[in-house]
CSV table of C-alpha atoms in Angstrom, one decimal:
chain,number,residue,atom,x,y,z
A,1,MET,CA,8.2,10.6,-17.1
A,2,SER,CA,6.4,13.9,-16.9
A,3,HIS,CA,5.5,15.2,-20.5
A,4,ARG,CA,5.1,19.2,-20.6
A,5,PHE,CA,3.3,20.9,-24.0
A,6,ALA,CA,4.1,23.9,-25.2
A,7,ILE,CA,-0.1,23.8,-25.8
A,8,THR,CA,-2.8,24.2,-23.3
A,9,LEU,CA,-6.7,22.8,-23.2
A,10,THR,CA,-7.5,26.5,-23.7
A,11,GLN,CA,-6.1,27.2,-26.7
A,12,LEU,CA,-7.2,24.2,-28.1
A,13,SER,CA,-10.4,24.7,-27.5
A,14,TYR,CA,-10.5,28.2,-28.4
A,15,PHE,CA,-9.2,27.1,-31.8
A,16,ALA,CA,-11.5,24.6,-32.5
A,17,GLU,CA,-14.2,27.0,-32.2
A,18,CYS,CA,-12.7,29.2,-34.3
A,19,ALA,CA,-12.4,26.4,-36.4
A,20,LYS,CA,-16.0,25.3,-36.7
A,21,THR,CA,-16.7,29.1,-36.7
A,22,LEU,CA,-14.7,29.7,-39.3
A,23,ASN,CA,-14.7,33.6,-37.6
A,24,MET,CA,-13.1,35.0,-34.6
A,25,THR,CA,-15.8,37.5,-33.7
A,26,ALA,CA,-18.1,34.8,-33.8
A,27,ALA,CA,-15.9,32.3,-32.1
A,28,SER,CA,-15.7,35.1,-29.0
A,29,GLN,CA,-19.1,35.0,-28.3
A,30,GLN,CA,-19.5,31.4,-28.1
A,31,LEU,CA,-16.7,31.6,-25.8
A,32,HIS,CA,-17.9,34.4,-23.9
A,33,VAL,CA,-14.5,35.8,-23.7
A,34,ALA,CA,-12.9,38.8,-25.2
A,35,GLN,CA,-12.2,38.5,-29.6
A,36,SER,CA,-8.7,39.8,-28.5
A,37,ALA,CA,-8.3,36.6,-26.0
A,38,VAL,CA,-9.1,34.3,-28.8
A,39,SER,CA,-6.8,36.0,-31.3
A,40,THR,CA,-4.0,36.1,-28.4
A,41,ALA,CA,-4.5,32.2,-28.2
A,42,ILE,CA,-4.3,31.2,-31.7
A,43,SER,CA,-1.3,33.1,-32.3
A,44,HIS,CA,0.2,31.7,-29.9
A,45,LEU,CA,-1.0,27.9,-30.9
A,46,GLU,CA,0.7,28.9,-34.0
A,47,ARG,CA,3.7,30.0,-33.2
A,48,SER,CA,4.2,26.5,-30.9
A,49,LEU,CA,3.9,23.9,-33.6
A,50,GLY,CA,5.0,26.4,-36.5
A,51,THR,CA,2.9,26.5,-38.4
A,52,ALA,CA,-0.4,28.4,-39.6
A,53,LEU,CA,-3.0,26.9,-38.4
A,54,PHE,CA,-5.6,29.7,-40.0
A,55,ILE,CA,-5.7,31.7,-43.6
A,56,ARG,CA,-6.8,35.7,-42.5
A,57,GLN,CA,-9.5,37.0,-45.0
A,58,HIS,CA,-10.2,40.2,-43.2
A,59,SER,CA,-13.5,40.4,-45.0
A,60,LYS,CA,-14.2,36.9,-45.5
A,61,GLY,CA,-13.2,35.1,-42.3
A,62,LEU,CA,-11.3,32.3,-42.0
A,63,ILE,CA,-10.0,29.0,-43.5
A,64,LEU,CA,-8.5,26.3,-42.2
A,65,THR,CA,-4.7,25.8,-43.2
A,66,ALA,CA,-3.8,21.5,-44.0
A,67,SER,CA,-2.2,21.8,-40.6
A,68,GLY,CA,-4.6,23.5,-38.8
A,69,GLU,CA,-7.3,20.2,-40.4
A,70,GLU,CA,-5.1,17.8,-39.5
A,71,LEU,CA,-5.0,19.8,-35.4
A,72,LEU,CA,-9.2,19.9,-35.7
A,73,ARG,CA,-8.5,16.3,-36.3
A,74,ASP,CA,-6.7,15.4,-33.6
A,75,THR,CA,-8.5,17.8,-31.8
A,76,HIS,CA,-11.9,17.0,-31.6
A,77,ARG,CA,-10.5,12.4,-31.3
A,78,LEU,CA,-8.5,14.2,-27.7
A,79,PHE,CA,-11.8,16.3,-26.2
A,80,GLY,CA,-13.5,13.4,-27.6
A,81,LEU,CA,-11.6,11.2,-25.1
A,82,LEU,CA,-11.1,13.8,-22.5
A,83,THR,CA,-15.2,13.9,-22.4
A,84,ASP,CA,-15.7,9.7,-22.3
A,85,THR,CA,-12.6,10.1,-19.0
A,86,ILE,CA,-15.1,13.1,-17.3
A,87,GLU,CA,-18.1,11.1,-17.6
A,88,ASN,CA,-17.3,8.1,-16.2
A,89,ILE,CA,-15.4,10.0,-13.2
A,90,GLN,CA,-18.3,11.8,-12.7
A,91,ALA,CA,-20.9,8.5,-12.7
A,92,GLU,CA,-18.2,6.2,-10.8
A,93,GLN,CA,-18.6,9.3,-8.0
A,94,ASN,CA,-22.6,9.7,-8.0
A,95,GLU,CA,-23.3,5.4,-8.9
A,96,VAL,CA,-22.6,2.7,-7.3
A,97,ARG,CA,-20.8,0.7,-10.0
A,98,GLY,CA,-16.8,-0.6,-10.7
A,99,ALA,CA,-14.4,-2.2,-8.0
A,100,ILE,CA,-14.2,-1.0,-3.8
A,101,THR,CA,-11.2,-2.9,-1.5
A,102,ILE,CA,-12.8,-2.8,1.7
A,103,ALA,CA,-9.5,-3.5,4.8
A,104,CYS,CA,-12.0,-4.8,7.6
A,105,PHE,CA,-10.4,-5.7,10.8
A,106,HIS,CA,-9.8,-9.2,11.4
A,107,THR,CA,-12.1,-9.8,14.6
A,108,LEU,CA,-15.0,-7.9,12.7
A,109,THR,CA,-15.0,-10.2,9.7
A,110,PRO,CA,-16.9,-13.1,10.9
A,111,PHE,CA,-19.1,-11.1,12.3
A,112,LEU,CA,-20.2,-8.8,9.5
A,113,LEU,CA,-17.8,-9.9,6.4
A,114,PRO,CA,-20.0,-12.0,4.4
A,115,GLN,CA,-23.1,-10.1,5.1
A,116,LEU,CA,-22.1,-6.8,4.1
A,117,LEU,CA,-20.6,-9.2,0.7
A,118,ALA,CA,-24.1,-11.0,0.4
A,119,LEU,CA,-26.0,-7.6,0.8
A,120,LEU,CA,-24.5,-5.3,-1.5
A,121,GLN,CA,-24.1,-8.3,-4.5
A,122,GLU,CA,-28.0,-8.6,-4.5
A,123,ARG,CA,-28.3,-4.3,-4.3
A,124,TYR,CA,-25.1,-3.3,-6.3
A,125,PRO,CA,-25.1,-6.2,-8.9
A,126,GLU,CA,-22.5,-4.6,-11.0
A,127,LEU,CA,-20.2,-3.5,-8.2
A,128,THR,CA,-17.4,-5.7,-7.1
A,129,VAL,CA,-16.0,-5.8,-4.2
A,130,ASP,CA,-12.5,-6.8,-2.9
A,131,VAL,CA,-11.2,-7.4,0.3
A,132,LEU,CA,-8.8,-7.2,2.9
A,133,GLU,CA,-8.3,-8.3,6.0
A,134,GLY,CA,-5.2,-7.1,8.7
A,135,ASP,CA,-4.7,-5.3,12.2
A,136,HIS,CA,-6.2,-1.1,13.0
A,137,GLU,CA,-2.9,0.0,11.2
A,138,GLU,CA,-2.7,-2.5,8.3
A,139,ASN,CA,-6.2,-1.5,7.9
A,140,LEU,CA,-5.3,2.6,8.0
A,141,ALA,CA,-1.6,2.1,5.9
A,142,ALA,CA,-3.5,0.4,2.8
A,143,LEU,CA,-6.2,3.2,3.2
A,144,ARG,CA,-3.3,5.9,2.7
A,145,GLY,CA,-1.2,3.5,0.5
A,146,GLY,CA,-4.7,3.8,-1.4
A,147,ARG,CA,-4.8,-0.2,-1.6
A,148,ALA,CA,-8.2,0.5,-0.5
A,149,GLU,CA,-11.1,2.5,0.0
A,150,VAL,CA,-12.7,2.0,3.3
A,151,VAL,CA,-11.9,0.7,6.5
A,152,VAL,CA,-14.4,-0.5,8.5
A,153,GLY,CA,-13.0,-1.3,11.6
A,154,TYR,CA,-13.6,0.1,15.5
A,155,ASP,CA,-11.7,3.7,16.4
A,156,LEU,CA,-8.9,2.5,18.6
A,157,THR,CA,-6.8,5.3,17.2
A,158,SER,CA,-7.4,9.2,16.4
A,159,PRO,CA,-4.8,9.5,13.1
A,160,ASP,CA,-4.9,12.7,11.2
A,161,GLY,CA,-5.6,12.9,8.1
A,162,ILE,CA,-8.2,10.1,8.9
A,163,ASP,CA,-12.3,10.4,8.4
A,164,HIS,CA,-14.3,8.3,10.6
A,165,GLU,CA,-18.0,7.7,10.2
A,166,PHE,CA,-19.5,6.5,13.4
A,167,ILE,CA,-21.9,3.6,12.7
A,168,ALA,CA,-22.5,2.5,16.4
A,169,GLU,CA,-21.1,1.8,20.1
A,170,VAL,CA,-20.0,-1.8,21.3
A,171,SER,CA,-19.3,-2.1,25.2
A,172,PRO,CA,-16.8,-4.6,26.5
A,173,HIS,CA,-18.0,-7.9,28.2
A,174,VAL,CA,-15.7,-10.7,29.9
A,175,ILE,CA,-16.0,-13.8,28.2
A,176,LEU,CA,-16.2,-17.0,31.8
A,177,ASP,CA,-16.3,-20.7,30.9
A,178,THR,CA,-19.6,-22.0,32.6
A,179,ALA,CA,-18.1,-23.5,35.8
A,180,HIS,CA,-16.9,-20.0,37.0
A,181,PRO,CA,-18.1,-19.0,40.4
A,182,LEU,CA,-19.3,-15.5,38.6
A,183,ALA,CA,-21.1,-17.4,36.0
A,184,GLY,CA,-24.2,-17.0,37.2
A,185,ARG,CA,-24.1,-13.3,37.5
A,186,ALA,CA,-25.3,-10.3,35.6
A,187,GLU,CA,-21.9,-8.1,35.3
A,188,VAL,CA,-18.7,-8.2,37.6
A,189,ALA,CA,-16.4,-5.9,37.9
A,190,LEU,CA,-12.5,-5.7,36.9
A,191,ALA,CA,-11.6,-5.9,40.0
A,192,GLU,CA,-13.0,-9.0,40.8
A,193,LEU,CA,-10.9,-10.8,38.8
A,194,ALA,CA,-7.4,-8.6,39.9
A,195,ASN,CA,-6.1,-12.2,40.8
A,196,ASP,CA,-7.7,-14.9,37.1
A,197,PRO,CA,-5.7,-16.1,34.3
A,198,LEU,CA,-6.7,-13.2,31.9
A,199,VAL,CA,-6.5,-14.7,28.2
A,200,LEU,CA,-5.8,-11.8,26.0
A,201,LEU,CA,-6.8,-10.7,22.1
A,202,ASP,CA,-3.2,-9.9,21.6
A,203,LEU,CA,-3.5,-8.3,18.6
A,204,PRO,CA,-2.3,-4.6,17.7
A,205,ASP,CA,-4.0,-2.1,19.2
A,206,SER,CA,-6.4,-3.7,20.1
A,207,SER,CA,-4.4,-5.2,23.6
A,208,THR,CA,-3.4,-2.4,24.2
A,209,TYR,CA,-7.3,-0.8,23.9
A,210,PHE,CA,-7.9,-4.3,27.1
A,211,LEU,CA,-5.2,-3.3,29.3
A,212,GLN,CA,-6.3,-0.1,29.5
A,213,LEU,CA,-9.2,-0.6,31.0
A,214,PHE,CA,-7.8,-2.6,33.4
A,215,SER,CA,-5.5,0.6,33.8
A,216,ASP,CA,-8.4,2.7,34.3
A,217,VAL,CA,-10.0,0.9,37.1
A,218,GLY,CA,-6.4,0.1,39.3
A,219,VAL,CA,-6.5,-3.4,38.2
A,220,THR,CA,-3.0,-5.4,37.0
A,221,PRO,CA,-4.6,-8.4,35.2
A,222,ASN,CA,-2.7,-11.8,35.3
A,223,ILE,CA,-2.3,-12.4,31.5
A,224,LYS,CA,-2.0,-16.0,31.1
A,225,TYR,CA,-2.0,-17.5,27.5
A,226,ARG,CA,-1.7,-14.2,24.6
A,227,THR,CA,-4.0,-15.6,21.2
A,228,LYS,CA,-4.0,-13.2,17.8
A,229,ASN,CA,-6.8,-15.7,17.0
A,230,TYR,CA,-10.8,-14.5,18.3
A,231,GLU,CA,-12.0,-18.2,17.9
A,232,ALA,CA,-9.2,-19.2,20.4
A,233,VAL,CA,-9.8,-17.4,22.9
A,234,ARG,CA,-13.2,-18.1,23.5
A,235,SER,CA,-12.0,-21.6,23.2
A,236,LEU,CA,-8.8,-21.2,25.9
A,237,VAL,CA,-12.0,-19.6,28.0
A,238,ALA,CA,-14.1,-21.6,28.1
A,239,MET,CA,-11.8,-24.9,28.6
A,240,GLY,CA,-11.3,-23.1,32.2
A,241,CYS,CA,-8.2,-21.7,31.0
A,242,GLY,CA,-8.6,-17.9,32.2
A,243,PHE,CA,-11.5,-15.2,31.2
A,244,ALA,CA,-11.5,-12.7,28.0
A,245,ILE,CA,-12.2,-9.5,27.7
A,246,LEU,CA,-14.0,-9.4,24.3
A,247,ASN,CA,-16.4,-6.5,22.0
A,248,GLN,CA,-17.7,-8.8,19.5
A,249,ARG,CA,-20.7,-11.0,21.0
A,250,PRO,CA,-21.8,-14.5,18.8
A,251,ARG,CA,-25.2,-16.0,18.4
A,252,ILE,CA,-24.0,-19.3,20.2
A,253,GLU,CA,-22.2,-19.6,22.9
A,254,GLU,CA,-20.7,-23.4,22.0
A,255,THR,CA,-16.9,-23.0,21.0
A,256,TYR,CA,-14.4,-24.9,18.6
A,257,THR,CA,-13.9,-27.0,20.9
A,258,GLY,CA,-17.9,-28.3,21.9
A,259,SER,CA,-18.2,-26.9,25.8
A,260,LYS,CA,-19.7,-22.7,26.1
A,261,THR,CA,-18.3,-19.9,27.4
A,262,VAL,CA,-21.1,-17.4,30.0
A,263,VAL,CA,-21.0,-13.6,28.6
A,264,VAL,CA,-21.0,-11.1,31.3
A,265,ASP,CA,-21.1,-7.7,31.7
A,266,ILE,CA,-18.6,-4.9,33.2
A,267,SER,CA,-20.2,-3.2,36.1
A,268,ASP,CA,-17.5,-0.6,35.6
A,269,ASP,CA,-17.9,2.8,33.7
A,270,VAL,CA,-15.1,1.3,31.0
A,271,ARG,CA,-14.5,2.7,27.9
A,272,ARG,CA,-16.8,1.8,24.9
A,273,LEU,CA,-15.6,1.2,20.9
A,274,ASN,CA,-17.3,2.8,18.2
A,275,VAL,CA,-17.5,0.6,14.0
A,276,THR,CA,-16.6,3.1,12.5
A,277,VAL,CA,-16.6,3.3,7.9
A,278,ALA,CA,-13.2,5.0,8.0
A,279,SER,CA,-12.0,7.2,4.2
A,280,LEU,CA,-8.8,9.9,3.6
A,281,ALA,CA,-10.1,13.4,4.5
A,282,GLN,CA,-9.1,14.9,2.0
A,283,VAL,CA,-10.7,12.6,-0.9
A,284,GLU,CA,-13.7,12.9,-1.9
A,285,ARG,CA,-15.9,10.1,-1.3
A,286,THR,CA,-17.6,8.3,-3.9
A,287,ALA,CA,-20.9,6.8,-4.4
A,288,ARG,CA,-19.7,3.6,-3.8
A,289,SER,CA,-18.1,4.4,-0.7
A,290,ARG,CA,-21.2,6.1,0.5
A,291,ALA,CA,-23.0,2.7,-0.4
A,292,VAL,CA,-20.9,0.3,1.8
A,293,ALA,CA,-20.9,2.9,4.7
A,294,ALA,CA,-24.3,2.5,4.5
A,295,ALA,CA,-24.8,-1.2,4.0
A,296,VAL,CA,-22.5,-1.3,7.3
A,297,ARG,CA,-24.9,0.7,9.2
A,298,GLU,CA,-28.3,-1.1,8.1
A,299,LEU,CA,-25.9,-4.4,9.3
A,300,VAL,CA,-24.8,-3.1,12.3
A,301,THR,CA,-28.1,-0.8,13.9
A,302,GLY,CA,-30.7,-1.8,12.2
A,303,GLU,CA,-31.7,1.1,10.7
A,304,VAL,CA,-33.1,0.0,7.7
A,305,PRO,CA,-35.0,-3.5,7.0
A,306,ALA,CA,-32.5,-5.8,5.5
A,307,PRO,CA,-33.2,-8.4,2.6
A,308,ALA,CA,-34.3,-12.1,3.9
A,309,LYS,CA,-31.5,-13.8,2.9
A,310,VAL,CA,-29.3,-11.4,5.2
A,311,THR,CA,-31.3,-10.5,8.1
A,312,ASP,CA,-29.3,-12.6,11.0
A,313,MET,CA,-26.9,-9.6,12.0
A,314,PRO,CA,-24.6,-10.0,15.0
A,315,PHE,CA,-25.2,-6.7,16.4
A,316,SER,CA,-28.9,-6.7,17.8
A,317,ASP,CA,-27.7,-5.2,20.3
A,318,PRO,CA,-25.8,-1.5,19.2
A,319,ALA,CA,-24.6,-1.4,23.1
A,320,GLY,CA,-23.5,-4.9,23.3
C-alpha cells in the first residue's frame, strides 16, 4: 500500500528551525535559504494541516500554537528515527557487521566455503553469514531477487546488470584412473581421448563449457556417464569408467571409492575460467560484500597471509 503525504520533510525542517528560533529571519539564516522560502513553506504546511502552527507577532517574532507544539514533538521524534535509520545504513556501508547471504557455486562449495566461513567468523565476529548453494543460473537469480548479496562462482556467462570482480584464473584439466595408458603423461591433447568414454559433470552452463572445450579443438566426445555430483565424477573415473575434465584440483588423489585418480594437464589452448565475486551492477557494494570478496581473494590467491586455522587452501596454484 503506497502512502502520499501533503507535507514534505523540507517543510518540517523549516518548521522545526522556526520553532527553535521563533523568528523566521533567524531561521532562514540558519538554513541558508531566503526568508521568503521559509515563510512560504510554513504557510503551505499550515494550509495542508488546516491549522495555524505559529502566532505571528510582527515585532516580537513567533509563538507556537498548541497544534504547533504537538507537531514539533512528533517532528523531533520523526527526525530522530530517520537519523537512526540513516546512521545505521551508513554504518552498514562502512562497517563489517550485520548479515550477508552468499550464494556459492556447487562445485566451489567444498573447496572454498568452509575456509571462507571460518576466516570471516574469526575476522568479523559481528558479521552473520548465510549461504545458498546452486548452479550458475540459480545463484544469479538469487542475486537479482535480493536473496543473496554476492555470488562466489565462475564467469560462465556475462549477463547484463551483473558485476564480476576477478579473483583468479583456473585451468581445466583431465583426470584419469591410475591404470589408464596416459596416466603417466604430464599433459595430453583432447584428441587423444576422443574414443575414450567421458564422464561429464552435467551442471547447467558447466556442461556447456566442458563440451565447448572439445568443440573448440574439433573433437566430438564419447559421453558415457553424466552426473551433477563432483565426487561422483571422480569416483567413476577412479573405477575405470572413463575420463573427465574438471577445474578444481583436490589436494587428495583418493576418491570415495578408495581408488585414486591422476591429474593430467591439457596441451590444447583451451578456455580457462575465472573465479569471481559477483554483485548487482547498480547497487553500491557494502563493507560486508567487500570483506567477502577480499577474503575470497586471500584464500584463492594467497595475496594476504591467512589465519593459522585456514592456511590449507585448495587453490595454491591459481592457474590450476
